[in-house]
Short mmCIF file of C-alpha atoms in Angstrom, two decimals:
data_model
loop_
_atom_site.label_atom_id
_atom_site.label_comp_id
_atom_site.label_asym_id
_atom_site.label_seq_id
_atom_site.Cartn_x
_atom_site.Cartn_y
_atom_site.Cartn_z
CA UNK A 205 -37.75 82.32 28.86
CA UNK A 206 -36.50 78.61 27.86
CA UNK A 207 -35.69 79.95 24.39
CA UNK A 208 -33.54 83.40 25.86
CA UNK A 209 -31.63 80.90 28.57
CA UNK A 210 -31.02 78.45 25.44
CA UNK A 211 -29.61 81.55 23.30
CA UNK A 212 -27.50 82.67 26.41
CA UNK A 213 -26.23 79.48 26.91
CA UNK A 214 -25.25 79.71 23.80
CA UNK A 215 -22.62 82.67 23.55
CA UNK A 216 -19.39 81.05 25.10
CA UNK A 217 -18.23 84.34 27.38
CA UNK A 218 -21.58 84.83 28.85
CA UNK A 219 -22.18 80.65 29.26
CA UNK A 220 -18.47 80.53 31.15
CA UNK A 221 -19.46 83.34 33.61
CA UNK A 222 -22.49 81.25 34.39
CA UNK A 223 -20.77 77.94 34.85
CA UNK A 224 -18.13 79.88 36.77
CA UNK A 225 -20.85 81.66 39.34
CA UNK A 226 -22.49 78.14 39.40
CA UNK A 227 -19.26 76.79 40.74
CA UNK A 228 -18.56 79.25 43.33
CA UNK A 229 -21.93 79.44 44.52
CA UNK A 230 -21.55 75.16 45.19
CA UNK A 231 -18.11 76.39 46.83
CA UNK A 232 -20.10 77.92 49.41
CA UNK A 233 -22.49 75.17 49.98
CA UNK A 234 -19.99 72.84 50.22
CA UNK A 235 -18.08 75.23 52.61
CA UNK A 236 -20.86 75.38 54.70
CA UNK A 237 -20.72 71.87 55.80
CA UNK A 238 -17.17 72.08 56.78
CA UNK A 239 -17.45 71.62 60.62
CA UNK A 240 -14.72 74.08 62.23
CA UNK A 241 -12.29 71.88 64.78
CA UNK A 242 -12.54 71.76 68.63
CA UNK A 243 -16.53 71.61 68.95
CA UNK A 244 -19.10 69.30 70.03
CA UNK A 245 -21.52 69.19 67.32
CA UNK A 246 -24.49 67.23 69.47
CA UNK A 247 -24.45 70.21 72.18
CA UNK A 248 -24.86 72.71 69.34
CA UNK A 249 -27.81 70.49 68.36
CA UNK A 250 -28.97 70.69 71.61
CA UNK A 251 -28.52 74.46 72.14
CA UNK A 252 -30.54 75.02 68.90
CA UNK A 253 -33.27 72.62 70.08
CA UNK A 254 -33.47 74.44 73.19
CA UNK A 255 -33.72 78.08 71.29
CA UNK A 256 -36.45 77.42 68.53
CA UNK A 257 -37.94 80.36 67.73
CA UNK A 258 -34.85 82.46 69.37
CA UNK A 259 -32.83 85.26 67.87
CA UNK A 260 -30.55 82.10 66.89
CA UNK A 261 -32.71 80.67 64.49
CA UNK A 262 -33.42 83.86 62.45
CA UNK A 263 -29.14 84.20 62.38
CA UNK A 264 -28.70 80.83 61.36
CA UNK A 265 -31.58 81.24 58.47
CA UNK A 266 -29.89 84.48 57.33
CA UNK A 267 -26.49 82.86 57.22
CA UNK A 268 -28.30 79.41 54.93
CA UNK A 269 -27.70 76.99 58.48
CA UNK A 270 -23.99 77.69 58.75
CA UNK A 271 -24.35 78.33 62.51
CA UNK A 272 -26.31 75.46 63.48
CA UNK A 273 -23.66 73.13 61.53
CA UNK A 274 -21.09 75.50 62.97
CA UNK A 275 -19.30 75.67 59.89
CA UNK A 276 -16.35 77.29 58.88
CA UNK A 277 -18.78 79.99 57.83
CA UNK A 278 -20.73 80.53 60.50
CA UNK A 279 -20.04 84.47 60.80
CA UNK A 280 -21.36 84.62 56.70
CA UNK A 281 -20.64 87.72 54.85
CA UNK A 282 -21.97 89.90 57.31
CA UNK A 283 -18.91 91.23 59.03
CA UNK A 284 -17.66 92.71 55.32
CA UNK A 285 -21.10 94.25 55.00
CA UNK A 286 -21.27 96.01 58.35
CA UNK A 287 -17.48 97.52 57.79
CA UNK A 288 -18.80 98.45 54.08
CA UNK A 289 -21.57 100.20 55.65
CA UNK A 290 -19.10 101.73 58.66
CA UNK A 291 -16.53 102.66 55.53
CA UNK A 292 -18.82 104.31 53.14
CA UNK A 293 -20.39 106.60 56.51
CA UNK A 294 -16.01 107.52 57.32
CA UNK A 295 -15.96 108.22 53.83
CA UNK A 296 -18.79 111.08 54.02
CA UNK A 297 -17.48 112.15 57.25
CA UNK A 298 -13.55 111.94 57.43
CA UNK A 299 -12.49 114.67 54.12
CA UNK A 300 -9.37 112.35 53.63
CA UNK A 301 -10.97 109.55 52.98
CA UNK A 302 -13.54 111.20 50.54
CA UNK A 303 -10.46 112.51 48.71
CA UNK A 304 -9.49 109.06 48.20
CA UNK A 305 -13.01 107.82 47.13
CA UNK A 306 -12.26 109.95 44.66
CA UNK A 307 -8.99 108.95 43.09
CA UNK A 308 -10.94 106.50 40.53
CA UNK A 309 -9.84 103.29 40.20
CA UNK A 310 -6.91 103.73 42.34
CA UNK A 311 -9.01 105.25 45.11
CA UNK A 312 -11.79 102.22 44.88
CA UNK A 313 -9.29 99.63 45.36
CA UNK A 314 -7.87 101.35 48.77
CA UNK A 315 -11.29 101.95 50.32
CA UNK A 316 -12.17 98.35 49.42
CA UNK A 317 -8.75 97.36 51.39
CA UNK A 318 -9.39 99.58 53.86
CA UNK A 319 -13.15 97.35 53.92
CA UNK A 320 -11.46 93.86 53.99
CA UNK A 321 -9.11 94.94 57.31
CA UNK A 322 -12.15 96.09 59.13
CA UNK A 323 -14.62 92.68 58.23
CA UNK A 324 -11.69 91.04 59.54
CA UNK A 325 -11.57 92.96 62.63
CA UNK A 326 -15.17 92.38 63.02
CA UNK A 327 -15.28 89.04 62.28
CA UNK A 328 -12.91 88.10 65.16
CA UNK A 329 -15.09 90.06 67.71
CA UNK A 330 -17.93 88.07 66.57
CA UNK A 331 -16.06 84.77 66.12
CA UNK A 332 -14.54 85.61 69.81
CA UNK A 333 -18.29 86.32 71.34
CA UNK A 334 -20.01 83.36 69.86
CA UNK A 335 -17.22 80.88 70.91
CA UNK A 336 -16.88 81.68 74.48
CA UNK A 337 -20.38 83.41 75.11
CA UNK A 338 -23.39 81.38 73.93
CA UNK A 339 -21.10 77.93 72.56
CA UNK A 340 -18.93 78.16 74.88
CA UNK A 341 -20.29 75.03 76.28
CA UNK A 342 -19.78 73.09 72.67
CA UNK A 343 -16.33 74.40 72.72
CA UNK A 344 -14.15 71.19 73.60
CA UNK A 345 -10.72 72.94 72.63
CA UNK A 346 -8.31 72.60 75.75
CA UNK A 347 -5.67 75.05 75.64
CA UNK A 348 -5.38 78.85 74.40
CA UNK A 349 -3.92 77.45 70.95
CA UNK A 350 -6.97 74.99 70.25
CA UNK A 351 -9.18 78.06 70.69
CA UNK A 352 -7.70 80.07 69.07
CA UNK A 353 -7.72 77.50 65.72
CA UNK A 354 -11.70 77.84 66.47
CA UNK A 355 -11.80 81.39 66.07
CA UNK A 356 -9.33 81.80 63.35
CA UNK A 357 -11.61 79.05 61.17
CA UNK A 358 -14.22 81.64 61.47
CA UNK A 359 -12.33 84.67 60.62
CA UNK A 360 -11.02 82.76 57.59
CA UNK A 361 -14.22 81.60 56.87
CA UNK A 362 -15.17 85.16 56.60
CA UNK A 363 -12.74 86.50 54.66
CA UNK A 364 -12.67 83.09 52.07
CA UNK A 365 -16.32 84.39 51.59
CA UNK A 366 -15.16 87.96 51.12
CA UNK A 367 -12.92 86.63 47.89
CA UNK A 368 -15.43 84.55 46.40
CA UNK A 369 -18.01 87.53 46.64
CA UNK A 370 -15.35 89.71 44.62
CA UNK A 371 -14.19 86.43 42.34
CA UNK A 372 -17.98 86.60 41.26
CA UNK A 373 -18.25 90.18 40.67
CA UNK A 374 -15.26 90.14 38.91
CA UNK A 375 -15.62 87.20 36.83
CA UNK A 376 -19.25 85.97 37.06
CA UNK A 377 -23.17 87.11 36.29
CA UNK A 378 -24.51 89.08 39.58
CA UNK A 379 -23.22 91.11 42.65
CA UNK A 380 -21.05 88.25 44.67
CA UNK A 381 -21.65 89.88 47.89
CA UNK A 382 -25.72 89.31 47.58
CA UNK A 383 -25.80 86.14 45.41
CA UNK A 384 -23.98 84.65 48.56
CA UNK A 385 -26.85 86.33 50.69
CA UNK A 386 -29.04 85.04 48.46
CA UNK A 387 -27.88 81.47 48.34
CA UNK A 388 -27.95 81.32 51.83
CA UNK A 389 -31.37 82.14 52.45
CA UNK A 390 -32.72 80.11 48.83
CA UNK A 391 -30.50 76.66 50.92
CA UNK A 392 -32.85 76.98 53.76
CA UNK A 393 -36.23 77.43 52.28
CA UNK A 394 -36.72 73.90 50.97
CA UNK A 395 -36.02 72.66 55.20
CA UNK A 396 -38.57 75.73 56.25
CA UNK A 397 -41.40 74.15 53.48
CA UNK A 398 -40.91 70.58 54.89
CA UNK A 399 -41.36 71.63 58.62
CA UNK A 400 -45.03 73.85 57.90
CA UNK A 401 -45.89 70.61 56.18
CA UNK A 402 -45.13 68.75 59.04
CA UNK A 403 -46.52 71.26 61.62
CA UNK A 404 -49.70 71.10 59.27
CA UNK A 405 -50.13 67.51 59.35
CA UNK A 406 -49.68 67.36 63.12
CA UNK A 407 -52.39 70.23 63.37
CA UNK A 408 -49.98 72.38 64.96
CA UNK A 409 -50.10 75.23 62.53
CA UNK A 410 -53.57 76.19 60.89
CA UNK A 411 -53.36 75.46 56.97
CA UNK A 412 -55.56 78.86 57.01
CA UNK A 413 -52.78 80.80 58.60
CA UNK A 414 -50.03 79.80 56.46
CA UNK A 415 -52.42 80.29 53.45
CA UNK A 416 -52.97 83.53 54.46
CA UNK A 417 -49.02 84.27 54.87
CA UNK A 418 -48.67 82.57 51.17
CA UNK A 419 -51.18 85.32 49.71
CA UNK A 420 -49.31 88.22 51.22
CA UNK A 421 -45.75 86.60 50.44
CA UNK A 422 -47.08 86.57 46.71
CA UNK A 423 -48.12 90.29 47.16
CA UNK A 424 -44.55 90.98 48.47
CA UNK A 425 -43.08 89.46 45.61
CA UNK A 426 -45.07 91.34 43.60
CA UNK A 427 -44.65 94.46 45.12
CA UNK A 428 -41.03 94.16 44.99
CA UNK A 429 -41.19 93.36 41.24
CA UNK A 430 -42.89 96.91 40.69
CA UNK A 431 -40.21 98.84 42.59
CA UNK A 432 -37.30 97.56 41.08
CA UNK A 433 -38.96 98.27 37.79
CA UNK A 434 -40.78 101.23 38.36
CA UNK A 435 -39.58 104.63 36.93
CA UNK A 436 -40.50 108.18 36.54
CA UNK A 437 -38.79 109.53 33.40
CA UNK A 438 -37.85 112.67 33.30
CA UNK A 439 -38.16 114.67 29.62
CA UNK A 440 -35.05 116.30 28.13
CA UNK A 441 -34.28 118.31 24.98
CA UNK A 442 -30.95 119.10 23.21
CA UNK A 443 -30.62 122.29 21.30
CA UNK A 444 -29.07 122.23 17.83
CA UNK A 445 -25.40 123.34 17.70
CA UNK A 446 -23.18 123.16 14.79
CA UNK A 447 -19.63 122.22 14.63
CA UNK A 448 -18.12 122.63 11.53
CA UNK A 449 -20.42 121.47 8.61
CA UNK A 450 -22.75 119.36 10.82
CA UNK A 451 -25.41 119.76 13.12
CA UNK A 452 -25.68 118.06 16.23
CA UNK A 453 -28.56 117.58 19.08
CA UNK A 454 -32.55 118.95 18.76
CA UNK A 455 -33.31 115.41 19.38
CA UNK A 456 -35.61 114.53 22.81
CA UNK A 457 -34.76 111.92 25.32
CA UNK A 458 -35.59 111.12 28.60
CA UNK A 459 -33.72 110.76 32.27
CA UNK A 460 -35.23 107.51 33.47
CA UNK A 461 -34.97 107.95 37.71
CA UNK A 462 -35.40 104.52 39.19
CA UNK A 463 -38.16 104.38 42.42
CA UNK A 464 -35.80 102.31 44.06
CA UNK A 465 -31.96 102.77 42.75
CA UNK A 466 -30.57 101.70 46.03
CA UNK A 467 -32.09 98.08 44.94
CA UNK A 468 -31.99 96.03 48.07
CA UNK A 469 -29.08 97.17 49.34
CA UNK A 470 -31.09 99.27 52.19
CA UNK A 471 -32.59 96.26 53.29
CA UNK A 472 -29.26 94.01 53.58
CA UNK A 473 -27.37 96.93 55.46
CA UNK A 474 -30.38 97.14 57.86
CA UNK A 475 -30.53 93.32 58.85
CA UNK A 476 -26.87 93.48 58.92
CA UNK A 477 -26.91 96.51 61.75
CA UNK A 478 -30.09 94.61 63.10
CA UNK A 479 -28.18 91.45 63.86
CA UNK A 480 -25.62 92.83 66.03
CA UNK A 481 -28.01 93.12 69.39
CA UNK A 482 -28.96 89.34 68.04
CA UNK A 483 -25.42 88.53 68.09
CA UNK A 484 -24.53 90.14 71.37
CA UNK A 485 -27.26 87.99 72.97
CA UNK A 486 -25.17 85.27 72.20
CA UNK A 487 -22.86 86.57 74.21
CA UNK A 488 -24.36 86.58 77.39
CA UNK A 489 -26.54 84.07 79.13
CA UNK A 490 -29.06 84.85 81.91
CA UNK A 491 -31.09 87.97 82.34
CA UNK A 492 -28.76 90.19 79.54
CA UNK A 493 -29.73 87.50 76.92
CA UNK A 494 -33.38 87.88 77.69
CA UNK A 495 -33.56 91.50 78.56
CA UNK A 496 -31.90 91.63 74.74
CA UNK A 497 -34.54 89.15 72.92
CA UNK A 498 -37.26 90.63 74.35
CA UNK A 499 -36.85 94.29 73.62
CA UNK A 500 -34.33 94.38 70.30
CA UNK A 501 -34.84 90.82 68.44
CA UNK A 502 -38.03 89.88 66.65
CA UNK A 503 -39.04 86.87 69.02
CA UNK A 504 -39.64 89.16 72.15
CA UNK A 505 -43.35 90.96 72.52
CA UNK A 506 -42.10 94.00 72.79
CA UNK A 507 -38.90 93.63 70.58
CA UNK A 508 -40.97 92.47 67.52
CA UNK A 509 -42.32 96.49 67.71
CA UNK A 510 -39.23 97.86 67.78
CA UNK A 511 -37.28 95.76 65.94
CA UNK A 512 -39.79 96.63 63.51
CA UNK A 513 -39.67 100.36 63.79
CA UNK A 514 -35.50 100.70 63.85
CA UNK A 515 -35.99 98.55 60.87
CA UNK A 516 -38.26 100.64 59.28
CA UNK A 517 -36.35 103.72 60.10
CA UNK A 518 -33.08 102.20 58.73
CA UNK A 519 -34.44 101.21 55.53
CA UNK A 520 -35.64 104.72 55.07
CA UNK A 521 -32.29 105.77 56.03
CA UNK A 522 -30.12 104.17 53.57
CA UNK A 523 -32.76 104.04 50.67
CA UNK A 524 -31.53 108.21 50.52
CA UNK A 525 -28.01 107.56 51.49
CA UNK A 526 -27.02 104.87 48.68
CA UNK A 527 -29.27 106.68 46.18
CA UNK A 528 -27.16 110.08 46.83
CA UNK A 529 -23.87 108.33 46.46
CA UNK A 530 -25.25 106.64 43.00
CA UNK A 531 -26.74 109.59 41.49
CA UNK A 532 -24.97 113.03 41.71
CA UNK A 533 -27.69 115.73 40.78
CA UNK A 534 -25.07 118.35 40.69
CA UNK A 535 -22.52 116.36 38.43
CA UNK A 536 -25.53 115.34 36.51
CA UNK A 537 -26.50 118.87 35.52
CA UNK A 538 -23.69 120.19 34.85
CA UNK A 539 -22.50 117.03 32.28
CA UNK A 540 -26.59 118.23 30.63
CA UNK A 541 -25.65 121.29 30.82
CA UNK A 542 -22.37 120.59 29.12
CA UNK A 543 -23.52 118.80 26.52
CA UNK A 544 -26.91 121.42 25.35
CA UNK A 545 -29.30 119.27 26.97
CA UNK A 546 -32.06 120.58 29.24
CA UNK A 547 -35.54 120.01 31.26
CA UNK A 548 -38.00 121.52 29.51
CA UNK A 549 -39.13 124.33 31.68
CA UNK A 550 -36.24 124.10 34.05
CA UNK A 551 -33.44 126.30 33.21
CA UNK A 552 -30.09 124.26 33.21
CA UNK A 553 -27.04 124.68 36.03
CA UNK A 554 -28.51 124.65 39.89
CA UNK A 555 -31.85 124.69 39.27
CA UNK A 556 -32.12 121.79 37.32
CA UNK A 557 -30.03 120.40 40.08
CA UNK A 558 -32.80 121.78 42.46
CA UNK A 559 -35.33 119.93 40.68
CA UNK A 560 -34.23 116.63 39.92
CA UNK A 561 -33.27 116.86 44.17
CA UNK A 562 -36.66 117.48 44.57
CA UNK A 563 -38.07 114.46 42.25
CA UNK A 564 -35.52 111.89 43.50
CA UNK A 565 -36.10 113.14 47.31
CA UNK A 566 -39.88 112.02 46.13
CA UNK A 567 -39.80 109.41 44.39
CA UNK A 568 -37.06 108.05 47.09
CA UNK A 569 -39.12 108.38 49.76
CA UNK A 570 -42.00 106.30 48.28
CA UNK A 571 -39.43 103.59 47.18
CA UNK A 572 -38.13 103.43 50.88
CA UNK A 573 -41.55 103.31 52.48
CA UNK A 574 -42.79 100.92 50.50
CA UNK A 575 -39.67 98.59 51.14
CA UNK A 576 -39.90 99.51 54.61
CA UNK A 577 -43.19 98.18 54.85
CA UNK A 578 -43.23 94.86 53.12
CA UNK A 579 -40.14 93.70 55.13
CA UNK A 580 -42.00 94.44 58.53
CA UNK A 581 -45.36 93.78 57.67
CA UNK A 582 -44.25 89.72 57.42
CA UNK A 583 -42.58 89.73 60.87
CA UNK A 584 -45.26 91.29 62.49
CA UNK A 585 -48.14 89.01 61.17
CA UNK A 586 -46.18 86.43 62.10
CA UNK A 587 -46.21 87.28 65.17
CA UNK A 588 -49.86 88.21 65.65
CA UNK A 589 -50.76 84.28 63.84
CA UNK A 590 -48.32 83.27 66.05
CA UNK A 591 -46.48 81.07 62.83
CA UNK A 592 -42.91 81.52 63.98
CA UNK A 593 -41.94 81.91 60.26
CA UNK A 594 -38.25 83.06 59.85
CA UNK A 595 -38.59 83.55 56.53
CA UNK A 596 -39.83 86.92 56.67
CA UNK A 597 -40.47 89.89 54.10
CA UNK A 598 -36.72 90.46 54.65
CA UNK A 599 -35.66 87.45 53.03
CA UNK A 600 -38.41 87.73 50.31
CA UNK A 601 -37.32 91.03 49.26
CA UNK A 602 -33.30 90.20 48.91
CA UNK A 603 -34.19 86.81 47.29
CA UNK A 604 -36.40 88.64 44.51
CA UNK A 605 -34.48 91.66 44.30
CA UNK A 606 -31.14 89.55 44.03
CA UNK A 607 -32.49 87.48 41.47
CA UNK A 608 -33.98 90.58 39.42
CA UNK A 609 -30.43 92.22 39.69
CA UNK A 610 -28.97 88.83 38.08
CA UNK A 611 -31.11 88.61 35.11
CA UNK A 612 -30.83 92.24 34.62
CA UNK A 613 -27.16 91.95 34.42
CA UNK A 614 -27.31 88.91 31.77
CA UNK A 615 -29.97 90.76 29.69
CA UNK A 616 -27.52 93.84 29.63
CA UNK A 617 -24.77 91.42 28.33
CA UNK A 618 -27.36 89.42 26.17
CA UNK A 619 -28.71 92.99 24.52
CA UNK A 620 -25.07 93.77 23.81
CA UNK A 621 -25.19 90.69 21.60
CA UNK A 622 -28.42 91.93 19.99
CA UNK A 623 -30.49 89.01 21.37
CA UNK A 624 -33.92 89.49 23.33
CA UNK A 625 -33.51 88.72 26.83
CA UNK A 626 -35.49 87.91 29.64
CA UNK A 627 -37.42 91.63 30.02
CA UNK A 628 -39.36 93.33 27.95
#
């Protein structure tokens, strides 16, 4: 692996998108330290000290600790990832809109406007909520104007991290959107280590417990590894045609259908939609608040259950729906079908259509239930050891699958060059 980053390093386009993802990604850190104006940073200390183990600390791991420094990026990415989701469900529903999808290049570029108006929308109902519901007593601003400076740092934080995310995509290794995710979460985990060691020392936390919760985050990992490389490859055969003097096709090949094409998309879309009753609670305090921790956030008794269950059920859920929008079957067939190639057994036009449905629609449903499980099963037997360990399956899965999706994309770029890359 030393030897393949030494030989990447070495070809100058590939070593410049590195450097240049590098530097955005320390962008971000360094963004997330940037206090926004107007509030009291000890009584956000305070508030989190208060709330350990609340909905709060499981937002402010997701977003790597930009809400308990109350940074200019508090809000994250999030806000664009809920309107993507919001977007991409118009899209199916709303035939104008799908008509545009369409348009190519053209089309892309509108729906991904259309994207960046609606995070911002979002971001100021959030930005608006947590300012004057749950900080509202950190907010020192006197006057509408000072408050309104507050909330626009957020929004702009938002959208800054919108660019970047596209600046990457555009110009670096990696999806920007989840290498920001990814960075956020990765900042945190070195803090999270330090306090089990601490808890540990103290004897608050049996070392038997967390060993336990070690084994089956290795197993996650694991597990995770398998479905992002696991296939089932479907057999195909051209017929011989001849055009002009030469013959083409009668060779064999394969259609390799990835378990889990959606990557972990599913699983970033659900803990975006899953943070919104987390958010709300921040804007209420009193009996709303609790009523909402307790039955819709992962620290109440009963919310833990179905938290884990909507969780489950979205997963499922968008597993199928990003795996239909990636991979046409109908499209698919006919471009075979176009081009005298064929399933062996299967005769070509709708019924191979019909049957590579019926695979994916399998091989699908295994991929989501299996991704389903290993980002609930953490929550929940953290719960039942009673660790309070944010750093859940979800977080497991979108740091491995992010980091998969990176070296992936350099070993594409790296086999272009004819060098061997990371996988084998």
């Amino acid at each position: 692996m030393i030897e393949t980053l030494r030989n990447a390093w070495k070809i100058p386009d590939i070593r410049k998108k590195i450097i240049f993802t590098l530097l955005m990604l320390l962008v971000i850190r360094l963004g997330s330290n940037i206090p926004v104006p107007y509030i009291d940073k000890e009584v956000v200390s305070q508030i989190f000290e208060v709330g350990q183990g609340s909905a709060l600390q499981f937002l402010d791991m997701m977003a790597g600790g930009t809400i308990s420094n109350f940074s200019i990026f508090a809000l994250n990415i999030y806000p664009y990832i809920t309107a993507s989701i919001i977007m991409q469900l118009l899209t199916i529903a709303i035939p104008r809109l799908e008509e545009i999808a369409k348009e190519g290049e053209e089309g892309k570029k509108k729906i991904n406007k259309y994207t960046r108006y609606g995070s911002v929308i979002l971001a100021a109902v959030q930005a608006i909520g947590i300012t004057m519901g749950f900080f509202n007593n950190a907010l020192i601003a006197q006057g509408t104007l000072q408050t309104a400076i507050v909330i626009i740092s957020l929004v702009a934080g938002t959208s800054f991290l919108v660019w970047l995310g596209d600046l990457i995509t555009e110009r670096g290794v990696g999806n920007g959107t989840s290498l920001i995710i990814f960075i956020g979460i990765v900042s945190g985990l070195p803090s999270t280590i330090a306090r089990f060691i601490q808890l540990i020392s103290v004897g608050a936390i049996s070392i038997i417990k967390l060993i336990i919760f070690a084994i089956v985050a290795v197993i996650i990992i694991a597990i995770v590894v398998a479905l992002q490389e696991g296939q089932r490859k479907i057999p195909v055969q051209y017929a011989k045609r001849v055009v002009g003097r030469k013959m083409y096709g009668g060779q064999s090949s394969h259609i390799p259908l990835k378990v889990l094409m959606a990557g972990v998309i599913p699983v970033i879309f659900s803990t975006s939609l899953l943070s919104f009753p987390q958010m709300i609670s921040l804007f209420f305090t009193g009996g709303t608040a609790e009523w909402i921790t307790k039955y819709l956030t992962v620290q109440g008794n009963v919310g833990v259950w179905i938290y884990s269950i909507i969780n489950t059920v979205l997963i499922i859920f968008f597993t199928y729906f990003y795996t239909a929008i990636q991979f046409n079957t109908v499209e698919y067939s006919k471009n075979l079908q176009q081009y005298g190639g064929f399933i062996p057994g299967i005769r070509p036009g709708r019924p191979t259509s019909d049957y590579l449905n019926k695979v994916i629609s399998r091989i699908t449903f295994v991929g989501g239930i299996s991704l389903a499980l290993i980002a609930s099963l953490p929550i929940i037997l953290s719960r039942v050891f009673n660790l309070n360990i944010d750093f859940g399956g979800t977080a497991i899965i979108i740091v491995v699958g992010v980091a998969l999706e990176t070296i992936k994309q350099i070993e594409s770029q790296m086999l272009m060059r004819n060098y061997k890359g990371f996988l084998k």
